[in-house]
Amino acid sequence: MSAEVATSGLYGLMAEFRGPHEIVAGARLVTEKGYRRVDGYTPYPMEDLSEALELPRSVLPKLVLGGGILGCLLGYGLEYWSAVIAYPLNIGGRPLHSWPSFIVPAFETTILFAAGTAVLGMLALNGLPQPYHPVFNVASFAKASRDGFFLAIEATDPKFDRADTRRFLESLHGVVQVSEIEE
Amino acid sequence: MGFDRPAALDQVPLRIHLGLYQDETAERCHWHLAEAHGLESWSDARAFDGSVSIVQPLIAPLYGGKSAHEVLAAFLGFGDRAGYQVVREHWKGLFGADDFEGRWQRAVHDGVVAGSALPEKPVTLASGDWVRPARQARNPGLEIAFRADPTIGDGRFANNGWLQELPKPLTKLTWENAALLSPRLAARLGIAVSSTASGATTDLVELRYAGNALKVPAWIVPGHPEDSVTLHLGYGRRKAGRVGSGLGVNAYALRRSDGLWFGAGLEIRKTGERAILACTQDHWTIEHETQTTKRHLVRSADLAEFERNPHFAREMSEEPPADLSMYPAHTYRGHAWGMTIDLSACVGCNACVVACQSENNIPVVGKDQVARGREMQWIRIDRYYQGGLDNPETHHQPVLCMHCENAPCEVVCPVAATVHSDEGLNDMVYNRCVGTRYCSNNCPYKVRRFNFFLYQDWDTPSLKLMRNPDVTVRSRGVMEKCTYCVQRINQARIDAKNQDRPLRDGEIETACQSVCPARAIVFGDVNDPKSRVTGQKSSPRNYGLLADLNTRPRTSYLASVRNPNPDMPREAGPGAARASLELGSGPDV
Amino acid sequence: MSSANPMDLPGAPILGPGHTLGTVTDKIGDVVLTRKTPRGWLGGFAIAFGLLQLMLLAVVNLLFVGIGVWGVTIPIGWGFDIINFVWWIGIGHAGTLISAILLLMRQEWRMSINRFAEAMTLFAVACAAFYPIFHTGRPWVAAYWLLPYPNTMGLWPNFRSPLIWDVFAVSTYATVSALFWYVGLIPDMATLRDKTGSRLLKVVYGMGALGWRGSIRHWHNYETAYLLLAGLATPLVVSVHTVVSFDFATGLVPGWHATIFPPYFVAGAVYAGFAMVLTLAIPLRWYYRLQDFITMRHLENMAKVMMATGLVVAYGYVIEAFMAWYSGNTYEMFMMKNRMTGPYAVMYWCLILCNVVTPNLLWFKRLRTSIPFLFLVALVVSVGMWLERFVIIVTSLHRDFLPASWGMYAGTKYDWAAFIGTIGLFLTLFFLFVRVLPAISMFEMKTILPGSGAHGSGGEAEKAR
């Protein structure tokens, strides 16, 4: 099967499934078939679907750990530097390096940076905000946020073929319709 | 007849009033002449031994006032002669023309004319019945006693804000007088005093004496004679000026010329109305030795007990040692300022309170604010009773910022507006303070005062002249407290540096120290082994207030040792009249 | 509402029967997208907004005249201001507990209540934040001097002060809660974007949704982020009220200086928070007919959490009293005696009645499953928790070490105006929230529908019944 270069103006093909079990089964078959540039669209997160598409583990936890450590260092560092180096003051006879006190704001900055990294990292990894995406051109796609389940195979996938892929998708169990996604 | 009736004055055809204020007398006169203040006038005086002193003004009259000399000179036909001329002319006559200028200059410079004392004259005591016993009031019933007010006197100082706001030494009342009575009399009459957020509320009573009646708030004073009621003079003025009008009640309405200071036949009854009084210490704070109230704040012993155990004060509570903490204590090289207050010497006169107010530009806040606990004085005298309510021992304890080495206030300030100097002063940085009031909450001594409103008067011109230019004037929303007169410390340091010498002990006197008539307050360098304050602190009587909290206060107290005459009746020991009384709410505390 | 609704009865499941993905979307989404604002909402909002104006008047008066219009004085430097600050922050904690901790504990019943509970948290924190700024004598500088920023004076905040810990803790809490809440809203805003017919609303919700399209790759990262946020928010919520308790515990005032404060405060916060969640949930579900989503099971579970934390709080009271006696410390013993028999004894005993006696009534199933009774208990607990902060702050300050400095405190009309004003702020924000955003998380509700396939074997809703 010659890999036809994606027809200009075509992003890919979208298959609408009847329900959650159908999309998971279909996704397994799509993956087995060798398609990689595949995405699913569901109204709520589905672990089974992620597994079926063999999505790699998210790198987010490592980023968040890094963010937390950075937050801790920055927070404690600010406290230490301001109290011991920049403007040391005798406050209540306490030692300049009042580490029991300094633990508290440093804990908070750790959480702040970690949480910020989690959110911004998630958005960045997802490429959001992204106001436009070709899948929105599919008329029935509005159901994706309501009760629709969609699988989309991009035209840039090596195995993509406009006709073959369409036939394959239509052959899957529980497919309601297959549509073309215009760029 | 009561002094309230001006009677004969109106019969005088021409009435001219020379005075500092357009007061109640000026009201009844045709003319009022603005008098120059004593400090603005030239005059003269004779000391107790007859020595002559020339009185100089400190400032030219601010408002164009005239002294009594100038007014009399005008009446005597000398025209618009200045007071200076009047005094000079008088003494020219007495000194003689020979080198008058030299003698005049010397007299004005020295303040006293040497050798002008009058010769002594021997006298003998006249025999006879010149000592008459006081009139005995044998009638049963109540006695009324009139006294000059402890702060405003006979009323002449009614317009003085500092004196109005100064708490009266025993009652701690401000801005007002009250009918002072004993706890037993109050109990008989059913008078209740209670503490509320807007002030101390008490019963309004009616005093009936010699055909006159007066409604006065009642106030209970432990140790007051049982069948006597004291009323202070000087209040109830109608036209005393901006500050003094309409305060309190006019005791002169009851006072009789045939019994100026006391009289029998007083009747008293509750009117059913309540009144609010501004009292700075709502609780009688009687210390008694029970399980729950062993606070050991004011420590005192009889002479015998002191001789037996000189360290009685130190043993009453535990002061943690400096090296108790696992962190090294801060070391103070150089000067380390500290203070001691000798409770044996302090008589509770309150002079230190006024001195501090004048030195540090402390505002006057008025009756309503004092009633709510917002008085601004940086030093206060706590008054404690000990023993039965009928005849307690009274203790006075001046409390000011302790300048704690481990200051609890400094730790909790979020913006570091209060920090410790390397000489041991707890510095208050007004322009950094944002007013969270955590420092006041965390101060166990409650010496910090907060500017809840803009208490300072920015507008009245004479107040601008009054203020000490070396001390910041605080605005709304910032905390303030005793600074050990840091402006005086700094000035002395500058002077010593200019003269290229070290600071001498005794060179720096805080304002409170300088006016104390009993010399109870001693301030100085605790790092100097030879300073007076170091000597005081090594006394066995020396203890820190609430030192068991490990605040390490730099201000400490010398416990009082009393030596009562063993023949005087004392309150009996345990089992005597209950040692404490809650205001209005029955037993305990 | 007919009392025969099975969702109002004991033993109800966590989700009403017969719902589909579509009906869940419609039932929740229509509340927001309806063009005709219901009269009840307008009336309630008008009252809330009126109370908000009261707050503005109170603030302006305070700023121009001074802190003296409040009842605070020496020695009681803190009164309604800090009582209300702690009260509001405490209320916020239940939202985070529901969002974060119940998520980590895989409690599916959280799905229908976490959205509005988290909103409640944000609004409570906003009301609380009013006080640290405006209770200061100079709020115009306090607003930024409490933050660490480089300045010409070279000064930095004093990091040893619990008030600075508060700044860090509360602002972190506000930020993380806002992020958590917003992240949860992204898919729902996408749903509303797709559901609405109005072009304007499509653009507005579209911007809010950041272009969310429900991509499984996005969900993958999203779920990870959500779990991480829950895992971070859990120690955060414990630390925030611990830090608030440190405002007192690190002070030396008898009655404040107690090591039990951190867990005692955190438990008290969850207690008060769940009371407020109940106070909001019961009218909300009744007015918008959401009984299928917020069932008796939810109400009962919340009542049980409330009771459990109430017992922890009761333990706190008992141990405080015991320790005051056991310590033999003069000041501690007096403090406890003063609380029980002094001028504010009425407040203390009302506190015991509201916080100790009332929740123990929830042992009885009949009371626990009576909706009017639950609502009443929730109000009583809110009042009780306010009294607790009053007792802790005012009775400890008004009589501490030196009897000569003792005083009395009462809230002035300006204190009350500010407090009622913050209630107005809270209600205004809540009414606005209910009108423009889905009060229940649509996508999370879908995960617990039977046969949703969300967790491999279907939701708990499928297993129940």
GROMACS .gro file of N, CA, C and O in nm, chain B residues 195-197 281 283 285 292 294-295 297 372-374 380 382 408 410-414 430-438 440-442 444-446 448 452-453 476-478 546 549 582 588-589, chain C residues 63-70 72-75 77-78 81 135-138 145-146 157-158 161 163-164 247 250-253 330-331 334 337 397 399-406 408-410:
model
  376
  378SER      N    1  -1.705   4.632   8.473
  378SER     CA    2  -1.611   4.662   8.365
  378SER      C    3  -1.677   4.626   8.233
  378SER      O    4  -1.717   4.512   8.216
  379THR      N    5  -1.689   4.720   8.141
  379THR     CA    6  -1.743   4.686   8.010
  379THR      C    7  -1.649   4.737   7.903
  379THR      O    8  -1.554   4.810   7.932
  380ALA      N    9  -1.675   4.703   7.781
  380ALA     CA   10  -1.587   4.744   7.672
  380ALA      C   11  -1.586   4.894   7.652
  380ALA      O   12  -1.489   4.950   7.602
  464GLN      N   13  -0.730   5.147   8.508
  464GLN     CA   14  -0.701   5.016   8.564
  464GLN      C   15  -0.830   4.963   8.622
  464GLN      O   16  -0.868   4.994   8.734
  466HIS      N   17  -0.929   4.684   8.721
  466HIS     CA   18  -0.934   4.583   8.825
  466HIS      C   19  -0.853   4.622   8.945
  466HIS      O   20  -0.748   4.681   8.933
  468THR      N   21  -0.709   4.431   9.123
  468THR     CA   22  -0.587   4.354   9.115
  468THR      C   23  -0.525   4.330   9.249
  468THR      O   24  -0.415   4.372   9.277
  475THR      N   25  -0.428   2.967   9.247
  475THR     CA   26  -0.444   3.013   9.110
  475THR      C   27  -0.386   3.150   9.081
  475THR      O   28  -0.375   3.191   8.968
  477LYS      N   29  -0.078   3.299   9.205
  477LYS     CA   30   0.054   3.334   9.259
  477LYS      C   31   0.136   3.396   9.148
  477LYS      O   32   0.214   3.330   9.083
  478ARG      N   33   0.115   3.520   9.124
  478ARG     CA   34   0.184   3.581   9.011
  478ARG      C   35   0.311   3.655   9.050
  478ARG      O   36   0.396   3.679   8.967
  480LEU      N   37   0.397   3.963   9.114
  480LEU     CA   38   0.429   4.077   9.030
  480LEU      C   39   0.494   4.187   9.112
  480LEU      O   40   0.598   4.240   9.075
  555ARG      N   41  -1.214   5.324   7.694
  555ARG     CA   42  -1.202   5.201   7.616
  555ARG      C   43  -1.065   5.137   7.626
  555ARG      O   44  -1.036   5.041   7.555
  556GLY      N   45  -0.979   5.193   7.708
  556GLY     CA   46  -0.846   5.133   7.726
  556GLY      C   47  -0.744   5.182   7.627
  556GLY      O   48  -0.641   5.119   7.609
  557ARG      N   49  -0.767   5.295   7.562
  557ARG     CA   50  -0.676   5.338   7.458
  557ARG      C   51  -0.590   5.457   7.500
  557ARG      O   52  -0.544   5.533   7.414
  563ARG      N   53   0.307   5.366   8.290
  563ARG     CA   54   0.188   5.371   8.374
  563ARG      C   55   0.228   5.323   8.512
  563ARG      O   56   0.328   5.253   8.528
  565ASP      N   57   0.099   5.085   8.793
  565ASP     CA   58   0.000   4.984   8.832
  565ASP      C   59  -0.017   4.989   8.983
  565ASP      O   60   0.082   4.991   9.056
  591PRO      N   61   0.940   3.923   7.299
  591PRO     CA   62   0.836   3.850   7.225
  591PRO      C   63   0.769   3.936   7.120
  591PRO      O   64   0.715   3.884   7.022
  593GLU      N   65   0.921   4.148   6.914
  593GLU     CA   66   1.000   4.159   6.792
  593GLU      C   67   0.978   4.042   6.698
  593GLU      O   68   0.974   4.057   6.575
  594VAL      N   69   0.963   3.924   6.755
  594VAL     CA   70   0.956   3.804   6.673
  594VAL      C   71   0.833   3.805   6.584
  594VAL      O   72   0.835   3.758   6.472
  595VAL      N   73   0.723   3.858   6.636
  595VAL     CA   74   0.597   3.844   6.565
  595VAL      C   75   0.565   3.959   6.471
  595VAL      O   76   0.464   3.953   6.400
  596CYS      N   77   0.649   4.062   6.466
  596CYS     CA   78   0.617   4.172   6.375
  596CYS      C   79   0.646   4.127   6.232
  596CYS      O   80   0.759   4.092   6.200
  597PRO      N   81   0.548   4.130   6.142
  597PRO     CA   82   0.573   4.077   6.007
  597PRO      C   83   0.667   4.163   5.925
  597PRO      O   84   0.731   4.113   5.834
  613TYR      N   85   0.860   5.366   6.358
  613TYR     CA   86   0.724   5.409   6.327
  613TYR      C   87   0.693   5.403   6.178
  613TYR      O   88   0.585   5.364   6.139
  614ASN      N   89   0.790   5.442   6.097
  614ASN     CA   90   0.757   5.453   5.955
  614ASN      C   91   0.754   5.318   5.885
  614ASN      O   92   0.717   5.310   5.770
  615ARG      N   93   0.790   5.212   5.955
  615ARG     CA   94   0.778   5.079   5.898
  615ARG      C   95   0.654   5.007   5.950
  615ARG      O   96   0.605   4.914   5.889
  616CYS      N   97   0.602   5.051   6.063
  616CYS     CA   98   0.492   4.982   6.127
  616CYS      C   99   0.367   4.986   6.040
  616CYS      O  100   0.329   5.093   5.993
  617VAL      N  101   0.306   4.871   6.017
  617VAL     CA  102   0.181   4.871   5.942
  617VAL      C  103   0.061   4.853   6.034
  617VAL      O  104  -0.052   4.857   5.988
  618GLY      N  105   0.084   4.828   6.161
  618GLY     CA  106  -0.026   4.828   6.257
  618GLY      C  107  -0.104   4.699   6.267
  618GLY      O  108  -0.226   4.702   6.278
  619THR      N  109  -0.037   4.583   6.265
  619THR     CA  110  -0.110   4.458   6.284
  619THR      C  111  -0.145   4.433   6.430
  619THR      O  112  -0.230   4.350   6.459
  620ARG      N  113  -0.075   4.498   6.521
  620ARG     CA  114  -0.100   4.489   6.665
  620ARG      C  115  -0.065   4.352   6.725
  620ARG      O  116  -0.101   4.323   6.838
  621TYR      N  117   0.006   4.271   6.652
  621TYR     CA  118   0.047   4.142   6.708
  621TYR      C  119   0.148   4.166   6.820
  621TYR      O  120   0.151   4.093   6.920
  623SER      N  121   0.163   4.404   7.034
  623SER     CA  122   0.094   4.437   7.158
  623SER      C  123   0.032   4.313   7.219
  623SER      O  124   0.040   4.291   7.339
  624ASN      N  125  -0.028   4.228   7.136
  624ASN     CA  126  -0.087   4.105   7.187
  624ASN      C  127   0.017   4.017   7.253
  624ASN      O  128  -0.009   3.952   7.353
  625ASN      N  129   0.138   4.016   7.195
  625ASN     CA  130   0.240   3.924   7.245
  625ASN      C  131   0.323   3.983   7.358
  625ASN      O  132   0.408   3.913   7.413
  627PRO      N  133   0.379   4.056   7.716
  627PRO     CA  134   0.311   4.016   7.840
  627PRO      C  135   0.292   4.133   7.936
  627PRO      O  136   0.210   4.126   8.024
  628TYR      N  137   0.368   4.241   7.915
  628TYR     CA  138   0.361   4.355   8.004
  628TYR      C  139   0.260   4.458   7.956
  628TYR      O  140   0.227   4.553   8.028
  629LYS      N  141   0.214   4.444   7.832
  629LYS     CA  142   0.117   4.535   7.771
  629LYS      C  143   0.163   4.679   7.781
  629LYS      O  144   0.090   4.768   7.822
  631ARG      N  145   0.275   4.844   7.512
  631ARG     CA  146   0.268   4.905   7.380
  631ARG      C  147   0.136   4.975   7.361
  631ARG      O  148   0.031   4.924   7.397
  635PHE      N  149  -0.506   5.433   6.751
  635PHE     CA  150  -0.628   5.384   6.688
  635PHE      C  151  -0.692   5.487   6.597
  635PHE      O  152  -0.758   5.453   6.500
  636PHE      N  153  -0.676   5.612   6.634
  636PHE     CA  154  -0.722   5.722   6.548
  636PHE      C  155  -0.605   5.816   6.531
  636PHE      O  156  -0.498   5.796   6.587
  659ARG      N  157  -0.169   5.809   6.257
  659ARG     CA  158  -0.266   5.702   6.279
  659ARG      C  159  -0.212   5.568   6.232
  659ARG      O  160  -0.147   5.556   6.131
  660GLY      N  161  -0.244   5.466   6.307
  660GLY     CA  162  -0.217   5.331   6.259
  660GLY      C  163  -0.083   5.273   6.297
  660GLY      O  164  -0.050   5.165   6.249
  661VAL      N  165  -0.005   5.342   6.380
  661VAL     CA  166   0.124   5.286   6.417
  661VAL      C  167   0.131   5.265   6.568
  661VAL      O  168   0.063   5.331   6.646
  729LEU      N  169   0.783   3.908   8.549
  729LEU     CA  170   0.750   3.797   8.458
  729LEU      C  171   0.875   3.738   8.395
  729LEU      O  172   0.873   3.691   8.282
  732LEU      N  173   0.908   3.400   8.208
  732LEU     CA  174   0.872   3.380   8.068
  732LEU      C  175   0.995   3.385   7.978
  732LEU      O  176   0.983   3.373   7.857
  765GLU      N  177  -1.381   4.129   9.281
  765GLU     CA  178  -1.402   4.156   9.140
  765GLU      C  179  -1.496   4.275   9.130
  765GLU      O  180  -1.590   4.284   9.205
  771ASP      N  181  -1.367   3.638   9.401
  771ASP     CA  182  -1.262   3.576   9.322
  771ASP      C  183  -1.175   3.670   9.242
  771ASP      O  184  -1.204   3.784   9.223
  772VAL      N  185  -1.070   3.615   9.194
  772VAL     CA  186  -0.955   3.683   9.132
  772VAL      C  187  -0.878   3.744   9.240
  772VAL      O  188  -0.825   3.834   9.255
  835LEU      N  189  -1.104   5.297   5.650
  835LEU     CA  190  -0.983   5.353   5.591
  835LEU      C  191  -0.967   5.500   5.623
  835LEU      O  192  -0.857   5.548   5.644
  836PHE      N  193  -1.077   5.573   5.624
  836PHE     CA  194  -1.065   5.717   5.642
  836PHE      C  195  -1.063   5.758   5.788
  836PHE      O  196  -1.007   5.861   5.821
  837VAL      N  197  -1.127   5.682   5.875
  837VAL     CA  198  -1.133   5.725   6.015
  837VAL      C  199  -1.029   5.653   6.100
  837VAL      O  200  -0.961   5.714   6.181
  838GLY      N  201  -1.019   5.523   6.086
  838GLY     CA  202  -0.918   5.451   6.161
  838GLY      C  203  -0.970   5.325   6.227
  838GLY      O  204  -1.090   5.303   6.236
  839ILE      N  205  -0.874   5.243   6.272
  839ILE     CA  206  -0.908   5.117   6.337
  839ILE      C  207  -0.993   5.140   6.461
  839ILE      O  208  -1.065   5.052   6.505
  840GLY      N  209  -0.986   5.259   6.517
  840GLY     CA  210  -1.059   5.289   6.638
  840GLY      C  211  -1.210   5.274   6.627
  840GLY      O  212  -1.279   5.267   6.729
  841VAL      N  213  -1.264   5.270   6.505
  841VAL     CA  214  -1.409   5.251   6.494
  841VAL      C  215  -1.449   5.109   6.531
  841VAL      O  216  -1.565   5.081   6.557
  842TRP      N  217  -1.352   5.019   6.529
  842TRP     CA  218  -1.377   4.883   6.576
  842TRP      C  219  -1.360   4.877   6.727
  842TRP      O  220  -1.315   4.973   6.788
  844VAL      N  221  -1.150   4.695   6.900
  844VAL     CA  222  -1.019   4.651   6.950
  844VAL      C  223  -0.956   4.760   7.035
  844VAL      O  224  -0.981   4.880   7.014
  845THR      N  225  -0.877   4.718   7.132
  845THR     CA  226  -0.815   4.812   7.223
  845THR      C  227  -0.690   4.746   7.281
  845THR      O  228  -0.647   4.642   7.232
  846ILE      N  229  -0.630   4.806   7.379
  846ILE     CA  230  -0.524   4.740   7.453
  846ILE      C  231  -0.589   4.688   7.580
  846ILE      O  232  -0.647   4.767   7.654
  847PRO      N  233  -0.585   4.564   7.618
  847PRO     CA  234  -0.500   4.457   7.567
  847PRO      C  235  -0.559   4.371   7.456
  847PRO      O  236  -0.490   4.284   7.405
  849GLY      N  237  -0.601   4.347   7.128
  849GLY     CA  238  -0.563   4.408   7.001
  849GLY      C  239  -0.629   4.343   6.881
  849GLY      O  240  -0.632   4.400   6.773
  850TRP      N  241  -0.679   4.222   6.898
  850TRP     CA  242  -0.749   4.152   6.789
  850TRP      C  243  -0.887   4.115   6.838
  850TRP      O  244  -0.905   4.065   6.948
  853ASP      N  245  -1.186   4.111   6.378
  853ASP     CA  246  -1.105   4.104   6.256
  853ASP      C  247  -1.039   3.968   6.242
  853ASP      O  248  -1.052   3.903   6.137
  907HIS      N  249  -0.728   4.490   5.862
  907HIS     CA  250  -0.720   4.500   6.008
  907HIS      C  251  -0.595   4.577   6.050
  907HIS      O  252  -0.578   4.609   6.167
  908THR      N  253  -0.507   4.606   5.952
  908THR     CA  254  -0.386   4.677   5.989
  908THR      C  255  -0.416   4.826   6.001
  908THR      O  256  -0.509   4.878   5.943
  909GLY      N  257  -0.332   4.894   6.080
  909GLY     CA  258  -0.351   5.037   6.098
  909GLY      C  259  -0.322   5.115   5.972
  909GLY      O  260  -0.373   5.226   5.952
  910ARG      N  261  -0.237   5.059   5.885
  910ARG     CA  262  -0.201   5.130   5.761
  910ARG      C  263  -0.210   5.033   5.644
  910ARG      O  264  -0.105   4.989   5.592
  917TRP      N  265   0.407   4.574   5.181
  917TRP     CA  266   0.524   4.553   5.263
  917TRP      C  267   0.530   4.412   5.321
  917TRP      O  268   0.636   4.369   5.366
  918LEU      N  269   0.417   4.341   5.325
  918LEU     CA  270   0.418   4.206   5.377
  918LEU      C  271   0.472   4.108   5.274
  918LEU      O  272   0.495   3.992   5.304
  929PRO      N  273   1.060   4.120   5.456
  929PRO     CA  274   0.971   4.086   5.566
  929PRO      C  275   1.046   4.004   5.672
  929PRO      O  276   1.152   3.949   5.644
  930ASN      N  277   0.988   3.999   5.790
  930ASN     CA  278   1.047   3.922   5.899
  930ASN      C  279   0.992   3.780   5.891
  930ASN      O  280   0.880   3.753   5.932
  933SER      N  281   0.802   3.578   6.166
  933SER     CA  282   0.670   3.615   6.217
  933SER      C  283   0.562   3.525   6.158
  933SER      O  284   0.556   3.506   6.037
  935LEU      N  285   0.274   3.596   6.100
  935LEU     CA  286   0.189   3.667   6.006
  935LEU      C  287   0.246   3.657   5.865
  935LEU      O  288   0.171   3.655   5.767
  936ILE      N  289   0.376   3.651   5.853
  936ILE     CA  290   0.436   3.633   5.721
  936ILE      C  291   0.413   3.490   5.675
  936ILE      O  292   0.387   3.466   5.557
 1019ASP      N  293  -0.042   3.154   6.438
 1019ASP     CA  294  -0.062   3.294   6.478
 1019ASP      C  295  -0.082   3.302   6.628
 1019ASP      O  296  -0.048   3.400   6.692
 1022THR      N  297   0.236   3.036   6.854
 1022THR     CA  298   0.371   3.085   6.877
 1022THR      C  299   0.372   3.207   6.968
 1022THR      O  300   0.478   3.255   7.006
 1023GLY      N  301   0.257   3.260   7.002
 1023GLY     CA  302   0.251   3.370   7.097
 1023GLY      C  303   0.262   3.316   7.238
 1023GLY      O  304   0.242   3.197   7.261
 1024LEU      N  305   0.293   3.403   7.334
 1024LEU     CA  306   0.308   3.351   7.469
 1024LEU      C  307   0.184   3.371   7.556
 1024LEU      O  308   0.186   3.338   7.674
 1025VAL      N  309   0.077   3.421   7.498
 1025VAL     CA  310  -0.045   3.446   7.574
 1025VAL      C  311  -0.103   3.314   7.625
 1025VAL      O  312  -0.117   3.220   7.547
 1102THR      N  313   0.012   2.884   8.697
 1102THR     CA  314  -0.083   2.985   8.746
 1102THR      C  315  -0.164   3.048   8.635
 1102THR      O  316  -0.286   3.060   8.642
 1103TYR      N  317  -0.092   3.092   8.532
 1103TYR     CA  318  -0.160   3.168   8.427
 1103TYR      C  319  -0.254   3.079   8.347
 1103TYR      O  320  -0.365   3.120   8.310
 1106PHE      N  321  -0.565   2.999   8.555
 1106PHE     CA  322  -0.657   3.112   8.563
 1106PHE      C  323  -0.730   3.131   8.431
 1106PHE      O  324  -0.849   3.159   8.426
 1109LYS      N  325  -1.014   2.895   8.408
 1109LYS     CA  326  -1.121   2.930   8.502
 1109LYS      C  327  -1.196   3.053   8.452
 1109LYS      O  328  -1.317   3.063   8.460
 1169LEU      N  329  -0.685   3.714   7.545
 1169LEU     CA  330  -0.620   3.844   7.547
 1169LEU      C  331  -0.670   3.932   7.660
 1169LEU      O  332  -0.595   4.012   7.715
 1171ARG      N  333  -0.757   3.892   7.961
 1171ARG     CA  334  -0.701   3.877   8.095
 1171ARG      C  335  -0.580   3.786   8.086
 1171ARG      O  336  -0.595   3.664   8.091
 1172ASP      N  337  -0.462   3.848   8.075
 1172ASP     CA  338  -0.343   3.763   8.069
 1172ASP      C  339  -0.255   3.787   8.192
 1172ASP      O  340  -0.304   3.780   8.305
 1173PHE      N  341  -0.130   3.818   8.175
 1173PHE     CA  342  -0.034   3.812   8.286
 1173PHE      C  343  -0.055   3.917   8.394
 1173PHE      O  344  -0.056   3.886   8.512
 1174LEU      N  345  -0.064   4.044   8.354
 1174LEU     CA  346  -0.070   4.151   8.453
 1174LEU      C  347  -0.214   4.196   8.474
 1174LEU      O  348  -0.272   4.257   8.386
 1175PRO      N  349  -0.273   4.166   8.589
 1175PRO     CA  350  -0.413   4.205   8.611
 1175PRO      C  351  -0.437   4.353   8.593
 1175PRO      O  352  -0.547   4.394   8.557
 1176ALA      N  353  -0.334   4.437   8.614
 1176ALA     CA  354  -0.355   4.581   8.598
 1176ALA      C  355  -0.388   4.615   8.454
 1176ALA      O  356  -0.439   4.724   8.426
 1177SER      N  357  -0.356   4.528   8.360
 1177SER     CA  358  -0.381   4.558   8.219
 1177SER      C  359  -0.505   4.493   8.165
 1177SER      O  360  -0.531   4.501   8.047
 1178TRP      N  361  -0.581   4.427   8.249
 1178TRP     CA  362  -0.700   4.358   8.200
 1178TRP      C  363  -0.802   4.455   8.145
 1178TRP      O  364  -0.813   4.570   8.188
 1180MET      N  365  -1.187   4.480   7.865
 1180MET     CA  366  -1.303   4.412   7.809
 1180MET      C  367  -1.314   4.446   7.662
 1180MET      O  368  -1.267   4.551   7.617
 1181TYR      N  369  -1.378   4.358   7.587
 1181TYR     CA  370  -1.394   4.378   7.444
 1181TYR      C  371  -1.539   4.355   7.403
 1181TYR      O  372  -1.604   4.265   7.454
 1182ALA      N  373  -1.585   4.437   7.312
 1182ALA     CA  374  -1.714   4.410   7.248
 1182ALA      C  375  -1.705   4.460   7.105
 1182ALA      O  376  -1.641   4.561   7.078
   0.00000   0.00000   0.00000
